[in-house]
Coordinates of C-alpha atoms in Angstrom, one line a residue:
X1 CA 31.2 -7.0 0.4
X2 CA 30.9 -8.6 3.7
X3 CA 28.7 -11.1 2.2
X4 CA 26.0 -8.2 -0.1
X5 CA 26.5 -10.8 -2.9
X6 CA 27.2 -13.7 -4.2
X7 CA 28.3 -15.5 -7.4
X8 CA 25.3 -16.1 -9.6
X9 CA 26.8 -18.0 -12.5
X10 CA 26.2 -16.5 -15.4
X11 CA 23.8 -13.5 -13.9
X12 CA 27.2 -12.4 -12.2
X13 CA 27.6 -10.6 -8.8
X14 CA 24.3 -10.4 -6.8
X15 CA 22.9 -9.0 -3.5
X16 CA 22.2 -12.0 -1.6
X17 CA 18.9 -11.4 -1.5
X18 CA 17.6 -11.0 -4.8
X19 CA 17.6 -14.4 -5.2
X20 CA 16.9 -15.6 -1.5
X21 CA 13.0 -16.6 -0.2
X22 CA 11.3 -14.8 2.6
X23 CA 9.2 -16.4 4.8
X24 CA 6.4 -13.4 7.2
X25 CA 6.6 -15.3 10.9
X26 CA 3.4 -13.7 12.2
X27 CA 4.4 -14.7 15.9
X28 CA 1.1 -14.9 18.1
X29 CA -0.3 -17.0 16.0
X30 CA 2.6 -19.3 14.8
X31 CA 3.8 -21.6 17.5
X32 CA 3.0 -21.4 21.3
X33 CA 5.5 -22.5 23.3
X34 CA 4.4 -22.4 27.5
X35 CA 0.6 -23.1 27.0
X36 CA -0.3 -18.7 27.3
X37 CA -2.7 -19.5 23.5
X38 CA 0.1 -17.0 22.3
X39 CA 3.2 -17.8 20.2
X40 CA 6.5 -17.2 20.7
X41 CA 10.0 -17.0 20.1
X42 CA 11.1 -20.0 21.3
X43 CA 8.0 -22.2 19.7
X44 CA 9.3 -20.3 16.3
X45 CA 13.1 -21.5 17.0
X46 CA 11.4 -24.7 17.2
X47 CA 10.4 -24.7 14.2
X48 CA 13.0 -23.4 12.1
X49 CA 14.1 -27.2 11.2
X50 CA 9.9 -26.7 9.3
X51 CA 11.1 -23.4 7.7
X52 CA 14.7 -24.2 6.3
X53 CA 13.5 -27.8 4.8
X54 CA 10.6 -25.6 2.9
X55 CA 13.5 -23.4 1.4
X56 CA 13.2 -20.7 3.4
X57 CA 16.3 -17.8 3.8
X58 CA 15.3 -15.4 5.3
X59 CA 12.5 -15.4 7.9
X60 CA 10.5 -11.9 8.6
X61 CA 9.8 -11.5 12.4
X62 CA 6.4 -9.0 13.1
X63 CA 6.6 -6.9 14.8
X64 CA 7.5 -8.6 18.4
X65 CA 9.1 -5.4 20.8
X66 CA 7.4 -4.2 23.7
X67 CA 3.4 -2.9 23.1
X68 CA 0.6 -2.5 24.7
X69 CA -0.6 -4.2 21.9
X70 CA -3.2 -2.0 20.6
X71 CA -2.7 -2.8 16.8
X72 CA -0.7 -6.2 17.4
X73 CA 2.3 -4.8 18.2
X74 CA 2.5 -2.3 15.6
X75 CA 2.3 0.4 18.9
X76 CA 6.1 0.2 19.9
X77 CA 6.6 1.2 23.7
X78 CA 10.2 0.4 23.7
X79 CA 11.6 -0.9 20.8
X80 CA 14.7 -2.2 23.1
X81 CA 12.6 -5.2 24.5
X82 CA 10.6 -7.3 23.9
X83 CA 6.6 -8.3 24.7
X84 CA 7.0 -10.5 27.8
X85 CA 5.3 -12.7 25.9
X86 CA 6.6 -13.1 23.1
X87 CA 9.6 -13.8 25.5
X88 CA 13.0 -11.7 25.9
X89 CA 15.5 -9.6 23.7
X90 CA 17.7 -12.9 24.3
X91 CA 15.7 -15.1 22.6
X92 CA 15.9 -13.3 19.6
X93 CA 19.3 -13.7 20.2
X94 CA 18.9 -17.5 20.1
X95 CA 16.7 -17.0 16.9
X96 CA 19.3 -15.0 16.0
X97 CA 22.7 -17.7 16.2
X98 CA 19.7 -20.0 15.5
X99 CA 19.5 -18.3 12.0
X100 CA 22.9 -18.2 10.9
X101 CA 23.8 -21.5 11.5
X102 CA 21.5 -23.3 9.5
X103 CA 22.7 -20.2 6.4
X104 CA 19.3 -18.6 6.8
X105 CA 19.1 -14.7 8.0
X106 CA 16.5 -13.0 10.3
X107 CA 15.0 -9.5 9.5
X108 CA 13.1 -7.9 12.1
X109 CA 9.7 -5.4 11.6
X110 CA 10.8 -2.1 11.8
X111 CA 8.0 0.4 13.1
X112 CA 8.9 4.0 12.8
X113 CA 6.5 6.0 11.6
X114 CA 4.6 6.0 15.2
X115 CA 4.8 5.0 18.5
X116 CA 2.5 3.7 21.3
X117 CA 0.7 6.7 23.4
X118 CA 3.1 4.5 26.5
X119 CA 6.1 5.5 24.7
X120 CA 8.5 6.8 27.4
X121 CA 8.9 9.8 23.7
X122 CA 5.7 10.1 23.7
X123 CA 5.1 10.1 27.4
X124 CA 7.7 14.0 27.7
X125 CA 6.3 14.9 24.3
X126 CA 2.7 15.5 26.1
X127 CA 3.5 16.1 29.4
X128 CA 4.8 20.0 28.3
X129 CA 5.0 22.3 25.4
X130 CA 8.5 23.1 26.4
X131 CA 9.8 19.4 26.4
X132 CA 12.4 18.9 24.1
X133 CA 10.7 16.3 22.7
X134 CA 7.6 17.9 22.0
X135 CA 8.6 18.4 18.6
X136 CA 9.0 14.6 18.0
X137 CA 5.5 14.7 17.1
X138 CA 2.7 16.5 15.2
X139 CA 1.0 18.3 17.2
X140 CA -1.4 21.6 16.6
X141 CA -4.0 24.1 17.6
X142 CA -7.3 23.4 17.9
X143 CA -9.0 25.2 15.0
X144 CA -13.0 26.9 15.7
X145 CA -15.9 26.7 13.1
X146 CA -17.8 28.8 12.4
X147 CA -20.3 28.6 15.1
X148 CA -17.7 28.3 17.4
X149 CA -17.0 24.9 18.1
X150 CA -13.8 23.1 18.8
X151 CA -12.6 21.6 15.6
X152 CA -9.7 19.1 14.5
X153 CA -6.7 21.1 12.6
X154 CA -7.3 19.3 9.9
X155 CA -10.5 17.4 7.8
X156 CA -8.2 13.6 7.2
X157 CA -9.9 10.7 7.7
X158 CA -7.2 7.8 9.3
X159 CA -6.8 4.4 8.6
X160 CA -8.9 2.8 11.1
X161 CA -11.7 5.4 10.3
X162 CA -12.4 8.6 12.3
X163 CA -10.0 11.4 12.4
X164 CA -6.1 11.5 12.6
X165 CA -6.3 14.0 15.3
X166 CA -7.0 13.4 19.5
X167 CA -7.3 16.3 22.1
X168 CA -5.1 16.0 24.6
X169 CA -6.4 17.8 27.3
X170 CA -3.3 18.3 29.4
X171 CA -1.2 20.4 27.5
X172 CA -4.6 21.8 25.0
X173 CA -3.6 20.6 21.5
X174 CA -4.0 17.6 19.4
X175 CA -2.2 15.2 18.2
X176 CA -1.7 13.7 14.5
X177 CA -1.9 9.7 14.2
X178 CA -2.3 7.9 10.6
X179 CA -3.6 4.9 12.4
X180 CA -5.5 4.1 15.5
X181 CA -5.0 7.3 17.7
X182 CA -3.1 4.9 20.4
X183 CA -0.4 4.8 17.9
X184 CA 0.7 9.2 17.3
X185 CA 3.1 9.5 14.3
X186 CA 6.9 10.4 15.3
X187 CA 7.3 13.9 13.5
X188 CA 10.5 13.2 10.9
X189 CA 11.1 16.3 10.5
X190 CA 13.5 16.4 13.9
X191 CA 16.9 15.7 13.4
X192 CA 17.0 14.4 16.8
X193 CA 13.8 11.9 17.0
X194 CA 15.8 10.7 13.9
X195 CA 18.9 10.0 15.4
X196 CA 17.0 8.4 18.4
X197 CA 15.2 6.4 15.7
X198 CA 18.5 5.1 14.0
X199 CA 20.2 4.9 17.3
X200 CA 17.9 3.3 19.7
X201 CA 15.3 1.0 17.0
X202 CA 17.9 0.0 14.4
X203 CA 21.7 0.4 15.5
X204 CA 21.0 -1.0 18.3
X205 CA 19.1 -4.9 16.8
X206 CA 21.8 -4.5 14.1
X207 CA 24.4 -4.5 17.0
X208 CA 23.4 -7.7 18.1
X209 CA 22.9 -9.1 14.2
X210 CA 19.3 -8.8 13.1
X211 CA 20.2 -9.4 9.3
X212 CA 17.8 -5.9 7.9
X213 CA 14.2 -4.4 8.5
X214 CA 11.1 -4.9 7.1
X215 CA 9.9 -0.8 6.8
X216 CA 6.5 -0.7 8.1
X217 CA 4.6 2.2 6.4
X218 CA 8.0 3.5 4.6
X219 CA 7.1 6.0 2.8
X220 CA 4.9 8.2 5.7
X221 CA 7.5 10.1 7.7
X222 CA 7.3 13.4 5.5
X223 CA 4.3 14.9 5.3
X224 CA 2.7 18.2 3.8
X225 CA 3.7 20.8 6.7
X226 CA 1.1 23.2 6.0
X227 CA -1.7 20.8 7.2
X228 CA -5.0 22.1 5.3
X229 CA -8.0 20.2 5.1
X230 CA -8.4 17.6 2.1
X231 CA -11.0 17.9 -0.6
X232 CA -14.5 16.7 0.3
X233 CA -15.0 13.1 -2.0
X234 CA -17.5 12.0 1.0
X235 CA -20.0 14.5 2.6
X236 CA -21.7 12.6 4.9
X237 CA -18.9 12.6 7.0
X238 CA -16.4 15.2 8.6
X239 CA -13.1 12.9 8.1
X240 CA -11.9 12.7 4.7
X241 CA -9.1 10.6 2.8
X242 CA -6.0 12.6 2.0
X243 CA -3.4 10.4 1.7
X244 CA -1.3 13.0 -0.5
X245 CA -0.8 14.6 2.1
X246 CA 1.4 12.4 4.4
X247 CA 2.3 9.3 1.2
X248 CA 5.3 11.0 -1.0
X249 CA 6.0 13.9 1.0
X250 CA 8.3 16.2 0.2
X251 CA 11.4 15.0 2.2
X252 CA 11.4 11.3 1.7
X253 CA 13.9 10.7 -0.3
X254 CA 16.0 13.0 1.7
X255 CA 14.9 10.9 5.0
X256 CA 15.3 7.3 3.7
X257 CA 18.2 8.0 1.8
X258 CA 19.9 9.2 5.6
X259 CA 18.5 5.9 7.4
X260 CA 20.7 3.6 4.8
X261 CA 23.9 5.7 5.5
X262 CA 23.4 6.4 9.0
X263 CA 21.7 3.2 9.7
X264 CA 21.4 0.6 7.1
X265 CA 24.7 0.0 4.9
X266 CA 27.1 0.7 7.8
X267 CA 25.4 -3.1 9.1
X268 CA 25.1 -4.2 4.5
X269 CA 21.0 -4.1 6.5
X270 CA 18.7 -5.8 4.1
X271 CA 15.6 -3.1 3.9
X272 CA 11.9 -3.7 2.2
X273 CA 9.5 -1.0 2.4
X274 CA 6.1 -0.9 2.9
X275 CA 5.6 1.4 -0.2
X276 CA 1.4 2.1 0.3
X277 CA -1.0 4.7 -2.1
X278 CA 1.9 4.7 -4.7
X279 CA 0.0 3.2 -7.5
X280 CA 3.1 4.7 -10.3
X281 CA 5.9 3.1 -12.2
X282 CA 7.5 6.0 -11.5
X283 CA 7.0 6.7 -8.3
X284 CA 8.5 4.1 -7.1
X285 CA 11.5 4.1 -9.3
X286 CA 13.4 7.0 -7.1
X287 CA 13.0 4.4 -4.1
X288 CA 14.3 1.5 -5.2
X289 CA 17.0 2.4 -8.0
X290 CA 20.2 1.4 -6.5
X291 CA 22.1 4.2 -7.3
X292 CA 19.9 7.0 -5.3
X293 CA 20.6 4.7 -2.5
X294 CA 17.5 4.0 -0.6
X295 CA 15.5 1.3 -0.3
X296 CA 16.9 -2.4 -1.8
X297 CA 13.4 -3.4 -2.6
X298 CA 9.1 -2.3 -1.7
X299 CA 6.5 -3.4 -1.5
X300 CA 3.3 -2.0 -4.3
X301 CA 0.3 -3.1 -3.4
X302 CA -1.9 -2.9 -5.7
X303 CA -2.4 -6.5 -6.9
X304 CA -2.9 -7.3 -3.4
X305 CA -5.4 -4.9 -3.2
X306 CA -7.9 -6.2 -5.8
X307 CA -11.2 -6.6 -4.0
X308 CA -11.1 -3.2 -2.1
X309 CA -13.4 -0.7 -2.3
X310 CA -10.7 2.0 -1.5
X311 CA -8.4 2.9 1.2
X312 CA -11.1 4.1 3.9
X313 CA -14.2 4.4 4.1
X314 CA -15.8 1.4 1.4
X315 CA -12.3 -0.6 1.3
X316 CA -14.1 -3.7 3.6
X317 CA -17.2 -3.4 0.1
X318 CA -16.3 -6.3 -1.5
X319 CA -15.6 -4.8 -5.8
X320 CA -15.5 -8.0 -7.8
X321 CA -12.4 -8.5 -9.9
X322 CA -11.1 -9.8 -13.0
X323 CA -8.6 -12.3 -14.2
X324 CA -7.6 -9.5 -17.1
X325 CA -7.6 -6.9 -14.0
X326 CA -5.0 -8.7 -13.2
X327 CA -2.9 -10.2 -15.7
X328 CA -2.6 -6.6 -15.8
X329 CA -1.9 -5.2 -12.9
X330 CA 0.6 -7.8 -12.7
X331 CA 2.1 -7.0 -15.7
X332 CA 2.8 -3.3 -15.7
X333 CA 5.1 -4.8 -11.6
X334 CA 7.2 -7.2 -13.4
X335 CA 8.6 -5.1 -16.3
X336 CA 9.0 -1.5 -15.0
X337 CA 12.0 -2.4 -13.6
X338 CA 12.7 -3.4 -17.1
X339 CA 16.3 -1.4 -18.8
X340 CA 16.7 0.6 -14.3
X341 CA 18.9 -0.5 -12.0
X342 CA 15.6 -1.5 -10.1
X343 CA 14.2 -4.2 -8.1
X344 CA 10.4 -5.5 -7.7
X345 CA 9.1 -7.9 -4.4
X346 CA 7.0 -11.1 -5.1
X347 CA 3.8 -11.5 -3.0
X348 CA -0.2 -12.7 -2.3
X349 CA -0.3 -12.9 0.9
X350 CA 0.3 -11.2 4.5
X351 CA -0.6 -9.9 7.4
X352 CA -3.3 -7.6 6.2
X353 CA -4.8 -10.0 3.4
X354 CA -7.4 -12.6 3.7
X355 CA -5.8 -15.2 2.6
X356 CA -4.6 -15.6 -1.3
X357 CA -6.7 -19.2 -1.8
X358 CA -9.8 -17.6 -0.1
X359 CA -9.6 -14.6 -2.5
X360 CA -8.3 -15.3 -6.0
X361 CA -8.3 -19.5 -6.1
X362 CA -10.8 -21.3 -5.3
X363 CA -12.1 -23.4 -1.7
X364 CA -15.7 -24.7 -3.4
X365 CA -14.0 -28.5 -2.9
X366 CA -11.0 -30.1 -1.1
X367 CA -9.5 -30.8 -5.4
X368 CA -10.3 -27.2 -6.9
X369 CA -8.9 -25.8 -2.9
X370 CA -5.3 -28.2 -3.6
X371 CA -5.2 -27.4 -7.3
X372 CA -5.5 -23.7 -6.7
X373 CA -3.4 -23.3 -3.6
X374 CA -0.7 -25.6 -6.4
X375 CA -1.3 -22.7 -9.3
X376 CA -0.8 -20.3 -7.0
X377 CA 2.6 -21.3 -6.2
X378 CA 3.6 -21.9 -9.4
X379 CA 2.3 -18.5 -10.4
X380 CA 4.0 -16.7 -7.6
X381 CA 7.8 -19.0 -7.6
X382 CA 7.8 -17.9 -11.7
X383 CA 7.6 -14.7 -11.4
X384 CA 10.3 -12.0 -11.8
X385 CA 12.0 -10.3 -8.2
X386 CA 12.5 -11.5 -4.6
X387 CA 10.1 -13.6 -3.4
X388 CA 8.2 -13.4 -0.5
X389 CA 6.1 -15.6 1.3
X390 CA 3.3 -16.1 4.7
X391 CA 3.0 -18.6 7.1
X392 CA 0.2 -21.4 5.9
X393 CA 0.2 -19.7 2.4
X394 CA 2.8 -23.4 2.7
X395 CA 0.0 -25.5 2.9
X396 CA -2.9 -23.2 1.2
X397 CA -4.6 -22.4 5.1
X398 CA -7.6 -20.7 3.9
X399 CA -10.2 -17.8 5.1
X400 CA -11.9 -17.9 8.7
X401 CA -15.6 -20.4 8.2
X402 CA -17.8 -17.4 6.6
X403 CA -20.1 -19.3 10.0
X404 CA -18.1 -17.3 12.4
X405 CA -19.3 -13.6 13.3
X406 CA -18.1 -10.6 14.4
X407 CA -17.6 -11.4 17.5
X408 CA -14.5 -13.6 16.3
X409 CA -12.7 -11.0 14.6
X410 CA -9.8 -9.0 16.7
X411 CA -8.3 -6.9 14.5
X412 CA -9.2 -2.9 15.3
X413 CA -9.2 -1.7 12.0
X414 CA -11.5 -3.8 11.1
X415 CA -13.9 -4.1 13.9
X416 CA -13.7 -0.2 13.7
X417 CA -15.1 -0.2 9.7
X418 CA -17.7 -2.7 10.6
X419 CA -18.6 -0.5 14.2
X420 CA -19.0 2.4 11.6
X421 CA -21.0 0.3 8.7
X422 CA -23.4 -0.4 11.9
X423 CA -23.3 4.1 12.8
X424 CA -25.0 4.5 9.1
X425 CA -27.6 2.3 10.4
X426 CA -27.9 1.0 7.1
X427 CA -28.4 -2.7 7.3
X428 CA -27.8 -3.7 3.5
X429 CA -24.3 -1.3 4.6
X430 CA -24.0 -3.3 7.6
X431 CA -24.6 -7.0 5.4
X432 CA -21.6 -5.4 3.0
X433 CA -19.1 -4.8 5.4
X434 CA -19.6 -8.4 7.0
X435 CA -19.6 -10.0 3.3
X436 CA -16.3 -7.7 2.8
X437 CA -14.9 -8.9 6.1
X438 CA -15.6 -12.5 5.5
X439 CA -12.3 -12.4 2.2
X440 CA -10.3 -9.3 3.4
X441 CA -9.9 -8.4 6.7
X442 CA -6.6 -8.8 8.5
X443 CA -7.9 -11.4 10.7
X444 CA -8.6 -14.0 8.5
X445 CA -4.4 -14.3 8.0
X446 CA -3.7 -14.4 11.8
X447 CA -5.5 -17.4 13.2
X448 CA -2.8 -19.3 14.6
X449 CA -1.0 -21.9 12.5
X450 CA -2.3 -25.7 11.4
X451 CA 0.1 -28.0 12.7
X452 CA -1.1 -30.8 12.9
X453 CA -4.3 -32.4 14.1
X454 CA -4.5 -32.8 17.6
X455 CA -6.4 -30.2 19.8
X456 CA -5.9 -27.0 19.0
X457 CA -3.8 -27.8 15.2
X458 CA -0.5 -28.6 17.8
X459 CA 0.2 -24.6 17.9
X460 CA -0.9 -24.5 21.2
X461 CA -1.5 -27.6 24.1
X462 CA -5.2 -29.7 24.4
X463 CA -6.9 -27.6 26.5
X464 CA -5.6 -24.5 26.3
X465 CA -7.3 -21.1 25.1
X466 CA -6.0 -19.9 22.6
X467 CA -5.9 -15.7 21.6
X468 CA -7.7 -16.1 18.0
X469 CA -9.6 -19.6 16.9
X470 CA -8.2 -22.3 15.7
X471 CA -9.8 -22.8 12.2
X472 CA -12.4 -25.6 12.1
X473 CA -10.4 -27.2 8.7
X474 CA -7.8 -27.3 11.2
X475 CA -7.6 -31.2 10.9
X476 CA -7.3 -31.5 6.8
X477 CA -4.9 -28.9 6.5
X478 CA -2.0 -29.2 8.5
X479 CA 1.6 -28.9 8.0
X480 CA 2.1 -32.8 9.3
X481 CA -0.2 -34.3 7.0
X482 CA 1.3 -32.4 4.1
X483 CA 4.5 -33.1 4.6
X484 CA 3.4 -37.0 4.5
X485 CA 1.2 -36.4 1.3
X486 CA 3.3 -36.6 -1.3
X487 CA 0.7 -34.3 -3.5
X488 CA 0.5 -31.9 -1.4
X489 CA 0.5 -28.6 -1.2
X490 CA 3.3 -27.7 0.7
X491 CA 5.2 -30.8 -0.8
X492 CA 4.7 -28.9 -3.9
X493 CA 6.3 -25.0 -3.2
X494 CA 8.5 -27.7 -1.7
X495 CA 10.2 -28.3 -4.9
X496 CA 8.8 -25.6 -6.9
X497 CA 11.4 -23.6 -4.6
X498 CA 13.7 -25.3 -5.6
X499 CA 13.1 -25.2 -9.1
X500 CA 13.2 -21.2 -8.8
X501 CA 16.9 -21.6 -7.8
X502 CA 18.2 -24.2 -10.3
X503 CA 16.4 -21.8 -13.2
X504 CA 16.9 -18.3 -11.4
X505 CA 18.2 -17.0 -14.6
X506 CA 14.2 -17.4 -16.1
X507 CA 12.2 -17.0 -12.7
X508 CA 14.0 -14.2 -10.2
X509 CA 16.1 -12.5 -13.3
X510 CA 14.3 -13.2 -16.0
X511 CA 12.0 -10.2 -18.2
X512 CA 8.2 -10.7 -18.3
X513 CA 5.8 -10.8 -20.9
X514 CA 2.2 -11.4 -20.6
X515 CA 0.4 -13.7 -23.1
X516 CA -3.2 -14.0 -24.1
X517 CA -3.9 -10.4 -21.6
X518 CA -8.1 -10.8 -22.4
X519 CA -8.2 -14.3 -21.2
X520 CA -10.5 -15.0 -18.9
X521 CA -9.0 -18.0 -17.5
X522 CA -5.3 -18.1 -18.8
X523 CA -2.6 -16.4 -17.5
X524 CA 0.0 -17.1 -19.2
X525 CA 3.1 -15.2 -19.9
X526 CA 6.8 -16.2 -21.4
X527 CA 10.3 -15.5 -18.7
X528 CA 13.0 -15.4 -21.1
X529 CA 16.5 -14.5 -19.4
X530 CA 19.0 -11.6 -19.3
X531 CA 20.9 -10.9 -22.0
X532 CA 24.3 -11.3 -21.8
X533 CA 23.4 -15.5 -19.8
X534 CA 23.4 -17.2 -23.3
X535 CA 25.3 -20.5 -23.3
X536 CA 25.2 -21.1 -19.9
X537 CA 23.4 -24.1 -20.1
X538 CA 24.6 -26.7 -22.2
X539 CA 21.8 -28.7 -22.7
X540 CA 19.8 -25.8 -23.6
X541 CA 19.1 -25.0 -27.3
X542 CA 19.0 -21.2 -26.6
X543 CA 16.3 -20.0 -28.9
X544 CA 15.1 -17.2 -29.2
X545 CA 11.4 -16.8 -28.3
X546 CA 9.5 -14.8 -31.5
X547 CA 12.3 -12.8 -32.6
X548 CA 14.1 -11.7 -29.9
X549 CA 17.7 -11.3 -30.8
X550 CA 20.4 -13.5 -28.9
X551 CA 20.5 -16.5 -27.7
X552 CA 18.4 -17.0 -24.4
X553 CA 17.1 -19.5 -22.7
X554 CA 12.9 -19.0 -22.0
X555 CA 10.3 -20.7 -20.6
X556 CA 6.9 -20.1 -21.1
X557 CA 4.0 -20.7 -17.6
X558 CA 0.5 -21.5 -18.4
X559 CA -2.3 -21.1 -15.8
X560 CA -5.7 -22.0 -15.7
X561 CA -7.6 -19.8 -12.8
X562 CA -11.2 -22.1 -13.7
X563 CA -12.8 -24.5 -12.8
X564 CA -13.2 -25.9 -16.6
X565 CA -11.2 -27.4 -18.3
X566 CA -8.9 -25.0 -21.8
X567 CA -7.1 -25.4 -24.7
X568 CA -3.5 -25.7 -23.3
X569 CA -1.1 -22.6 -25.6
X570 CA 0.8 -23.5 -28.9
X571 CA 3.9 -23.5 -26.2
X572 CA 5.9 -24.9 -29.6
X573 CA 5.3 -21.5 -31.4
X574 CA 6.0 -19.2 -28.7
X575 CA 9.0 -20.8 -27.6
X576 CA 10.3 -20.7 -31.6
X577 CA 10.7 -24.6 -31.8
X578 CA 12.1 -25.6 -35.0
X579 CA 11.6 -29.2 -36.5
X580 CA 14.5 -31.0 -34.4
X581 CA 13.3 -29.0 -30.4
X582 CA 11.5 -30.5 -27.9
X583 CA 9.5 -28.8 -25.6
X584 CA 10.0 -30.5 -22.2
X585 CA 7.9 -29.9 -19.8
X586 CA 9.3 -28.4 -16.5
X587 CA 7.1 -28.6 -14.2
X588 CA 2.8 -29.1 -13.7
X589 CA 0.5 -28.8 -10.3
X590 CA -1.2 -31.9 -11.5
X591 CA 1.4 -35.5 -11.5
X592 CA 1.6 -37.1 -14.5
X593 CA 2.7 -40.6 -15.5
X594 CA 1.9 -40.7 -19.3
X595 CA 5.8 -39.7 -20.1
X596 CA 4.2 -38.2 -23.9
X597 CA 3.1 -35.4 -21.4
X598 CA 6.4 -34.3 -21.0
X599 CA 8.1 -33.6 -23.9
X600 CA 6.5 -32.0 -26.4
X601 CA 7.9 -32.9 -30.3
X602 CA 7.3 -31.3 -33.9
X603 CA 3.5 -31.7 -34.8
X604 CA 2.8 -32.5 -31.0
X605 CA 0.0 -30.8 -29.0
X606 CA 0.3 -30.1 -25.2
X607 CA -2.6 -31.5 -24.4
X608 CA -5.7 -29.1 -22.6
X609 CA -5.0 -28.5 -19.3
X610 CA -7.1 -29.1 -16.4
X611 CA -9.7 -27.0 -14.0
X612 CA -6.6 -24.5 -12.2
X613 CA -4.0 -26.8 -14.2
X614 CA -0.5 -25.1 -14.2
X615 CA 2.6 -25.7 -16.2
X616 CA 5.8 -24.3 -17.6
X617 CA 7.6 -25.4 -20.4
X618 CA 11.3 -24.7 -21.7
X619 CA 12.6 -25.7 -25.1
X620 CA 15.0 -28.4 -25.5

């Protein structure tokens, strides 16, 4: 099967990407090799062994194509060229080779909902109404209000604030852009446009050995073509949120199925789609059903959006949330594939969100920072699905210091929302927006990687002005000192990624059952091996869990999401241990010298959980 599947022992043949660990590299901020303060592909190549030693199977490289950088490369002006500060096409070839030599793979970030206004396709499209590429983008005439004033074709609000339409003086029409005005949307209704996308953006790179794509904004290709106004939900604004007009549109599954058939399937390429505004499992499953032959997996964002005030006007007005809320969302998306032929993903960080340890952990003291970062690692590594890590997550990189002002923020979205707050003239809105940006802004994940305690954190040479400011804490939080530290977050990640592979029947492929859903501090769940996996490991006794039929291996994951000591669960009872059985502590985020803690026999109770401690127990 061209390497698409590999033997997983007791699980039989599964696609290789299901138990792979993916690692997202944000190239501008990973490693600068040439002293310009901007990360690049040669810099990434120089750190491939670091990723290999971490346990990474697949590198996901965020956009590196030619671009004016209105949105950090998500505005592509040429899909077959590399933005010069990142390197060259030949550098990508070298990166592919470096990954493959080590048994790793490389996927690129595919941005084909829109291009840059500098792309030749758009230049042709806007050159005249009769140009053959006119319909490769979405053009509409102006409307006029009751007073005869010109207004856009619809009242839709874009993701980066403001209208989704920009007037083109030359051809006297508006073009659609869901994001910045420099990012005009492609018209997937045009067959010629679609064919060009497959050939020029996908097959070009797959022919060069790239192993697949993370596909940006994948469910926005099919718009509702009647182009009508959205309901007015904000009477104080001329622009209204309208994701229902462009997400999961009438032809979306046709388009993605075609993309797979014409570009992905011939190369055995893996695909993971960014699926926003799709909060119901019944909506998501058609995208990831194996029988549907669309995408291998998708990112669903309900959990990572916790704390945001919505996707549009109030996005950066922070909304506190409880642990039970988080648990309910995790349980929903852990279980939605059970009994289906679909698949899911596991992640809590990416380039569009604040750092996980700052949002879901506790950075109030160095001890709690370290403990909570490891507990978040244990949480992620024991969830069902394909695991995705983001650069710096493995060393517990944190949000920018709250002493940094708005002048340190670079992201177009955050700056637009802040400008909108300022334009309101309301001081509380301005303060609330700045507070929210301090937790949620995309900039937090984009500051330079902290490699060591040398000037510029080893990201760039001393004296180089980096494109974003290096974090103040780089001397305390960096990869070099964590490589040496036995109890470090980095070394814990290495350990837990190995355990995830060793116990893949439980952690990658196992079913998920939430325990104590309403507990405000404890996040606990049972992971159980799939049916048909019994007796695969003779060292286990194969006990049932809470009466489930058949012999299946099981684990109990218990995580203390608080800074207070908490009583542990009755793990022997949850595992269904009888008098002769022993519940073994498979892993803990805290070092333990007391051997009595490792094995729980008859009448033994697990010790209390330390602040932000996580544990996994199995029955032997």
